[in-house]
Amino acid sequence: MQSDALNPIEKRTAISLSLVFALRMLGLFMIMPVFAIYGQHLIGYSPIWVGFAIGAYGLTQALLQIPAGMLSDKYGRRPIIFAGLVIFAIGSLVAAYSDSVYGVTAGRALQGAGAIASAVLALAADVTREEQRPKTMGMIGISIGLAFAVAMVAGPVLAPIIGLHGLFLITAAGALTGIAIIHFMVPHVISRAPRGETVAIPALLGKLAKDPQLLRLNAGIFILHMALTAMFVVLPLQLQKMQLAAAIHWHLYLPALLISFLLIIPMLIIAARKDMNRQFYLFAILLMAISLAAMAMTSQSLILMFICVLLYFTAFNFLEASLPAFISMLAPAGAKGSAMGIYSTYQFLGAFCGGILGGLSYKLLGSSGLFLCLAGVMLLWLFISWGMHNPSKICTHTYTTDIQDENHAALLTEKLLTLEGVLEVVIIIEEQTVYIKINKQIFALEKAKEILANT
C-alpha cells in the first residue's frame, strides 16, 4: 500500500524547491510597489521607463522558459537551475549598481533570462511519485503567493532604509542562497518523470497553442499578469497623491493581502466540492473588473482605496491559484509539460506588456484612465472565458508499465478506453508510459491498474 502522505524525500524536495521559487519571486516582486517612487532619482526616469523596468523580466522569461525546460531534459535539471540562478544574480547586481533607468531595465531583463521555472518544476516531478506530484506543485504554488505577499510589505518597508540598490543586492543574495539550497537540500535522486509531465515537447506546441480551452486559460494568465504589472506602475504614485507616505504603503497592502487569503480559502473549497470552478472563476474576473473600475473613481478616500485593493487581491489570488490547476486538468493526456510551458510563456509575456501598457497609459490617460482601461480588459477576459468547460471533473493519471511493442500498446489502449470515465489514452512506447485522461467522478482506478498489470 502506498502512503497518501509525502515521504521524507518528497517533503525535502517540496520544501527546498518552494524556498528556491519563493526567494527568486520575492526578488522579482519586491521592486513592484516601490520602483515608481524610489526610482525617480535615476537618469532617464519617466512613467514609460518605469513600466519597461518593472516588466522587462517578463520578456526574457517568456522567450527562454520553454528552451530552458528542454535544455534541462537534455543536460540535467541541476546544471540549468544553477546557471539560471547565477544569471539571475548577475542581473540583480547590474540593476543594483546602475545609476540610470536604462541600466536597471537591462538588469531586470537579465534577471528574467535566468528562466528556471520549468526546470524547477521538472525536478520536482522527477523526485516525487505521480500520485503525490500535485501536493508538491501545490506547495510551490503557495510559496509564490506567499512571496508576493511578503514582497508587497518588504519593498515599502526596506526601500526607505536601503534604497533600490539594497533591494537588488538582497535579490542577488537570494539567488545565491537558492544555489546552496539546490546543492545541499534537494535529494540527489536518479529519476526522471515522463517528458510529457514535465517539459515542453516541440511537436506538440503548435497543436496545443490552438486548443480552444487552453487558449482561454492562456489568455487569462496573460491578462492577469498584464493588469498586475500595469497597476503597480501607477498605484504607488496614486497612494502617494492620497497622502499615504511611501514608507507606510505596506499598512494598506499587508491587511488587504491577509484578508484576501482568508477570503479565497472558502472560495477554493466550495468551488472544488460543489464542482463550481467555472462559476467562481468567472465571478473572480468580474470582481477584478469591479475593483479596478472603483479604483478609477477613488481619488480621496484611503478607506475606499483599501476596499478596492482588497477586492483586487482576493480576485487575483483566487485566479492565480486556479489557473495552473485548470491547465493541468484540461491539458491533453501526455501533454501537461507542453501546456504548462505555453502557459508560462503567456504569463511572463503578460508581465512585459503590462509594464509597457502601464507606462504609456499613465502618461496619456492618468491613473484613473489606466484603471478604467484595465477594467475594460477584464470584461473582455470575462467574455472570452464564458465558453470554458468546467475542469472540476477532469484529471490525468500517469503510469509506467512494460509496453512490448505497438500491438501491445494498441491492445492496452483499446481495453482502457472501454472503462467508464476514460476520455483519452496516450501511450508512449519509448518512455514505457501510459497517460489516461479521465472523469474522476466515475473512473475506477483499480480496474485500470488491473488491465495494466494483466494485459
GROMACS .gro file of C-alpha atoms in nm, residues 152-376:
model
  225
  152MET     CA    1   0.430   4.381  -0.106
  153VAL     CA    2   0.530   4.451   0.255
  154ALA     CA    3   0.909   4.416   0.240
  155GLY     CA    4   0.951   4.651  -0.058
  156PRO     CA    5   0.787   4.956   0.104
  157VAL     CA    6   0.946   4.880   0.444
  158LEU     CA    7   1.304   4.830   0.319
  159ALA     CA    8   1.322   5.081   0.032
  160PRO     CA    9   1.339   5.393   0.257
  161ILE     CA   10   1.622   5.231   0.454
  162ILE     CA   11   1.840   5.064   0.189
  163GLY     CA   12   1.704   5.206  -0.137
  164LEU     CA   13   1.666   5.026  -0.468
  165HIS     CA   14   2.037   4.942  -0.454
  166GLY     CA   15   1.984   4.742  -0.135
  167LEU     CA   16   1.672   4.568  -0.264
  168PHE     CA   17   1.858   4.440  -0.568
  169LEU     CA   18   2.150   4.325  -0.351
  170ILE     CA   19   1.906   4.127  -0.136
  171THR     CA   20   1.769   3.976  -0.455
  172ALA     CA   21   2.119   3.870  -0.564
  173ALA     CA   22   2.181   3.715  -0.222
  174GLY     CA   23   1.853   3.526  -0.253
  175ALA     CA   24   1.963   3.377  -0.586
  176LEU     CA   25   2.294   3.259  -0.438
  177THR     CA   26   2.107   3.112  -0.140
  178GLY     CA   27   1.891   2.925  -0.390
  179ILE     CA   28   2.201   2.763  -0.538
  180ALA     CA   29   2.306   2.642  -0.193
  181ILE     CA   30   1.955   2.505  -0.126
  182ILE     CA   31   1.953   2.310  -0.453
  183HIS     CA   32   2.300   2.170  -0.385
  184PHE     CA   33   2.262   2.075  -0.019
  185MET     CA   34   1.889   2.019   0.038
  186VAL     CA   35   1.735   1.874  -0.279
  187PRO     CA   36   1.788   1.494  -0.280
  188HIS     CA   37   2.022   1.361  -0.548
  189VAL     CA   38   1.777   1.101  -0.677
  190ILE     CA   39   1.843   0.937  -1.014
  191SER     CA   40   1.493   0.951  -1.155
  192ARG     CA   41   1.313   1.109  -1.446
  193ALA     CA   42   0.940   1.172  -1.472
  194PRO     CA   43   0.787   1.119  -1.818
  195ARG     CA   44   0.866   1.410  -2.051
  196GLY     CA   45   0.501   1.474  -2.119
  197GLU     CA   46   0.452   1.554  -1.749
  198THR     CA   47   0.742   1.796  -1.711
  199VAL     CA   48   0.885   1.982  -2.012
  200ALA     CA   49   0.756   2.110  -2.343
  201ILE     CA   50   0.772   1.879  -2.645
  202PRO     CA   51   0.824   2.084  -2.965
  203ALA     CA   52   0.598   1.866  -3.182
  204LEU     CA   53   0.300   1.936  -2.953
  205LEU     CA   54   0.335   2.313  -2.916
  206GLY     CA   55   0.155   2.413  -3.236
  207LYS     CA   56  -0.146   2.195  -3.166
  208LEU     CA   57  -0.175   2.300  -2.802
  209ALA     CA   58  -0.143   2.669  -2.888
  210LYS     CA   59  -0.468   2.639  -3.089
  211ASP     CA   60  -0.667   2.435  -2.835
  212PRO     CA   61  -0.976   2.649  -2.755
  213GLN     CA   62  -0.995   2.556  -2.386
  214LEU     CA   63  -0.623   2.606  -2.323
  215LEU     CA   64  -0.624   2.926  -2.530
  216ARG     CA   65  -0.887   3.076  -2.297
  217LEU     CA   66  -0.671   2.997  -1.995
  218ASN     CA   67  -0.352   3.123  -2.161
  219ALA     CA   68  -0.527   3.449  -2.249
  220GLY     CA   69  -0.641   3.464  -1.887
  221ILE     CA   70  -0.294   3.438  -1.732
  222PHE     CA   71  -0.164   3.691  -1.988
  223ILE     CA   72  -0.432   3.943  -1.888
  224LEU     CA   73  -0.396   3.869  -1.516
  225HIS     CA   74  -0.023   3.948  -1.508
  226MET     CA   75  -0.051   4.230  -1.757
  227ALA     CA   76  -0.301   4.401  -1.528
  228LEU     CA   77  -0.095   4.334  -1.215
  229THR     CA   78   0.222   4.484  -1.364
  230ALA     CA   79   0.040   4.781  -1.519
  231MET     CA   80  -0.141   4.855  -1.192
  232PHE     CA   81   0.182   4.871  -0.993
  233VAL     CA   82   0.329   5.122  -1.235
  234VAL     CA   83   0.073   5.374  -1.107
  235LEU     CA   84  -0.081   5.252  -0.778
  236PRO     CA   85   0.217   5.360  -0.560
  237LEU     CA   86   0.204   5.708  -0.715
  238GLN     CA   87  -0.173   5.724  -0.664
  239LEU     CA   88  -0.136   5.630  -0.296
  240GLN     CA   89   0.129   5.897  -0.254
  241LYS     CA   90  -0.108   6.156  -0.403
  242MET     CA   91  -0.366   6.041  -0.147
  243GLN     CA   92  -0.122   6.146   0.130
  244LEU     CA   93  -0.009   5.793   0.218
  245ALA     CA   94   0.367   5.812   0.264
  246ALA     CA   95   0.566   5.562   0.057
  247ALA     CA   96   0.730   5.413   0.367
  248ILE     CA   97   0.393   5.303   0.503
  249HIS     CA   98   0.224   5.175   0.187
  250TRP     CA   99   0.257   4.835   0.346
  251HIS     CA  100  -0.006   4.944   0.600
  252LEU     CA  101  -0.253   4.915   0.315
  253TYR     CA  102  -0.102   4.616   0.131
  254LEU     CA  103  -0.050   4.383   0.428
  255PRO     CA  104  -0.403   4.373   0.574
  256ALA     CA  105  -0.552   4.363   0.223
  257LEU     CA  106  -0.339   4.060   0.137
  258LEU     CA  107  -0.401   3.878   0.464
  259ILE     CA  108  -0.778   3.926   0.446
  260SER     CA  109  -0.775   3.824   0.077
  261PHE     CA  110  -0.603   3.495   0.163
  262LEU     CA  111  -0.872   3.428   0.425
  263LEU     CA  112  -1.146   3.505   0.172
  264ILE     CA  113  -1.016   3.278  -0.105
  265ILE     CA  114  -0.993   2.968   0.118
  266PRO     CA  115  -1.372   2.913   0.131
  267MET     CA  116  -1.396   3.010  -0.237
  268LEU     CA  117  -1.146   2.739  -0.335
  269ILE     CA  118  -1.308   2.479  -0.108
  270ILE     CA  119  -1.663   2.543  -0.229
  271ALA     CA  120  -1.552   2.555  -0.593
  272ALA     CA  121  -1.386   2.214  -0.561
  273ARG     CA  122  -1.653   2.041  -0.354
  274LYS     CA  123  -1.953   2.173  -0.547
  275ASP     CA  124  -1.794   2.139  -0.893
  276MET     CA  125  -1.828   2.515  -0.936
  277ASN     CA  126  -1.476   2.600  -1.053
  278ARG     CA  127  -1.604   2.767  -1.369
  279GLN     CA  128  -1.862   2.978  -1.183
  280PHE     CA  129  -1.612   3.103  -0.923
  281TYR     CA  130  -1.354   3.166  -1.195
  282LEU     CA  131  -1.595   3.391  -1.386
  283PHE     CA  132  -1.702   3.562  -1.062
  284ALA     CA  133  -1.337   3.641  -0.976
  285ILE     CA  134  -1.281   3.801  -1.317
  286LEU     CA  135  -1.592   4.016  -1.271
  287LEU     CA  136  -1.479   4.107  -0.917
  288MET     CA  137  -1.144   4.223  -1.054
  289ALA     CA  138  -1.317   4.438  -1.316
  290ILE     CA  139  -1.535   4.598  -1.047
  291SER     CA  140  -1.238   4.665  -0.818
  292LEU     CA  141  -1.038   4.834  -1.097
  293ALA     CA  142  -1.335   5.046  -1.205
  294ALA     CA  143  -1.384   5.150  -0.841
  295MET     CA  144  -1.014   5.244  -0.815
  296ALA     CA  145  -1.063   5.483  -1.107
  297MET     CA  146  -1.333   5.666  -0.910
  298THR     CA  147  -1.143   5.669  -0.579
  299SER     CA  148  -0.905   5.961  -0.551
  300GLN     CA  149  -0.966   6.093  -0.198
  301SER     CA  150  -1.062   5.817   0.048
  302LEU     CA  151  -0.794   5.575   0.161
  303ILE     CA  152  -1.062   5.355   0.316
  304LEU     CA  153  -1.233   5.313  -0.020
  305MET     CA  154  -0.898   5.250  -0.188
  306PHE     CA  155  -0.823   4.982   0.072
  307ILE     CA  156  -1.153   4.811  -0.009
  308CYS     CA  157  -1.073   4.827  -0.382
  309VAL     CA  158  -0.724   4.679  -0.328
  310LEU     CA  159  -0.871   4.408  -0.102
  311LEU     CA  160  -1.123   4.306  -0.370
  312TYR     CA  161  -0.848   4.312  -0.633
  313PHE     CA  162  -0.612   4.093  -0.431
  314THR     CA  163  -0.893   3.850  -0.347
  315ALA     CA  164  -0.975   3.805  -0.715
  316PHE     CA  165  -0.608   3.795  -0.816
  317ASN     CA  166  -0.508   3.533  -0.559
  318PHE     CA  167  -0.804   3.310  -0.644
  319LEU     CA  168  -0.727   3.326  -1.017
  320GLU     CA  169  -0.353   3.282  -0.963
  321ALA     CA  170  -0.421   2.966  -0.761
  322SER     CA  171  -0.684   2.831  -1.001
  323LEU     CA  172  -0.532   2.882  -1.345
  324PRO     CA  173  -0.237   2.637  -1.319
  325ALA     CA  174  -0.472   2.369  -1.182
  326PHE     CA  175  -0.714   2.424  -1.471
  327ILE     CA  176  -0.431   2.395  -1.724
  328SER     CA  177  -0.323   2.068  -1.564
  329MET     CA  178  -0.680   1.932  -1.573
  330LEU     CA  179  -0.767   2.037  -1.927
  331ALA     CA  180  -0.433   1.960  -2.097
  332PRO     CA  181  -0.445   1.660  -2.334
  333ALA     CA  182  -0.310   1.335  -2.191
  334GLY     CA  183   0.070   1.328  -2.205
  335ALA     CA  184   0.099   1.699  -2.285
  336LYS     CA  185   0.094   1.864  -1.942
  337GLY     CA  186   0.456   1.981  -1.967
  338SER     CA  187   0.399   2.138  -2.308
  339ALA     CA  188   0.074   2.301  -2.196
  340MET     CA  189   0.243   2.447  -1.886
  341GLY     CA  190   0.533   2.572  -2.097
  342ILE     CA  191   0.297   2.768  -2.323
  343TYR     CA  192   0.106   2.890  -2.016
  344SER     CA  193   0.426   3.021  -1.852
  345THR     CA  194   0.523   3.199  -2.174
  346TYR     CA  195   0.188   3.381  -2.180
  347GLN     CA  196   0.224   3.464  -1.811
  348PHE     CA  197   0.560   3.635  -1.842
  349LEU     CA  198   0.474   3.799  -2.173
  350GLY     CA  199   0.175   3.949  -1.993
  351ALA     CA  200   0.407   4.098  -1.729
  352PHE     CA  201   0.619   4.260  -2.000
  353CYS     CA  202   0.320   4.401  -2.189
  354GLY     CA  203   0.171   4.522  -1.862
  355GLY     CA  204   0.478   4.729  -1.790
  356ILE     CA  205   0.454   4.897  -2.131
  357LEU     CA  206   0.077   4.945  -2.103
  358GLY     CA  207   0.109   5.092  -1.754
  359GLY     CA  208   0.376   5.343  -1.853
  360LEU     CA  209   0.203   5.458  -2.171
  361SER     CA  210  -0.146   5.471  -2.024
  362TYR     CA  211  -0.035   5.665  -1.718
  363LYS     CA  212   0.136   5.925  -1.936
  364LEU     CA  213  -0.161   5.958  -2.174
  365LEU     CA  214  -0.463   5.888  -1.951
  366GLY     CA  215  -0.350   5.929  -1.592
  367SER     CA  216  -0.411   5.678  -1.314
  368SER     CA  217  -0.791   5.683  -1.342
  369GLY     CA  218  -0.771   5.626  -1.717
  370LEU     CA  219  -0.538   5.329  -1.668
  371PHE     CA  220  -0.766   5.168  -1.407
  372LEU     CA  221  -1.067   5.206  -1.638
  373CYS     CA  222  -0.868   5.063  -1.929
  374LEU     CA  223  -0.776   4.760  -1.719
  375ALA     CA  224  -1.137   4.717  -1.606
  376GLY     CA  225  -1.238   4.706  -1.972
   0.00000   0.00000   0.00000
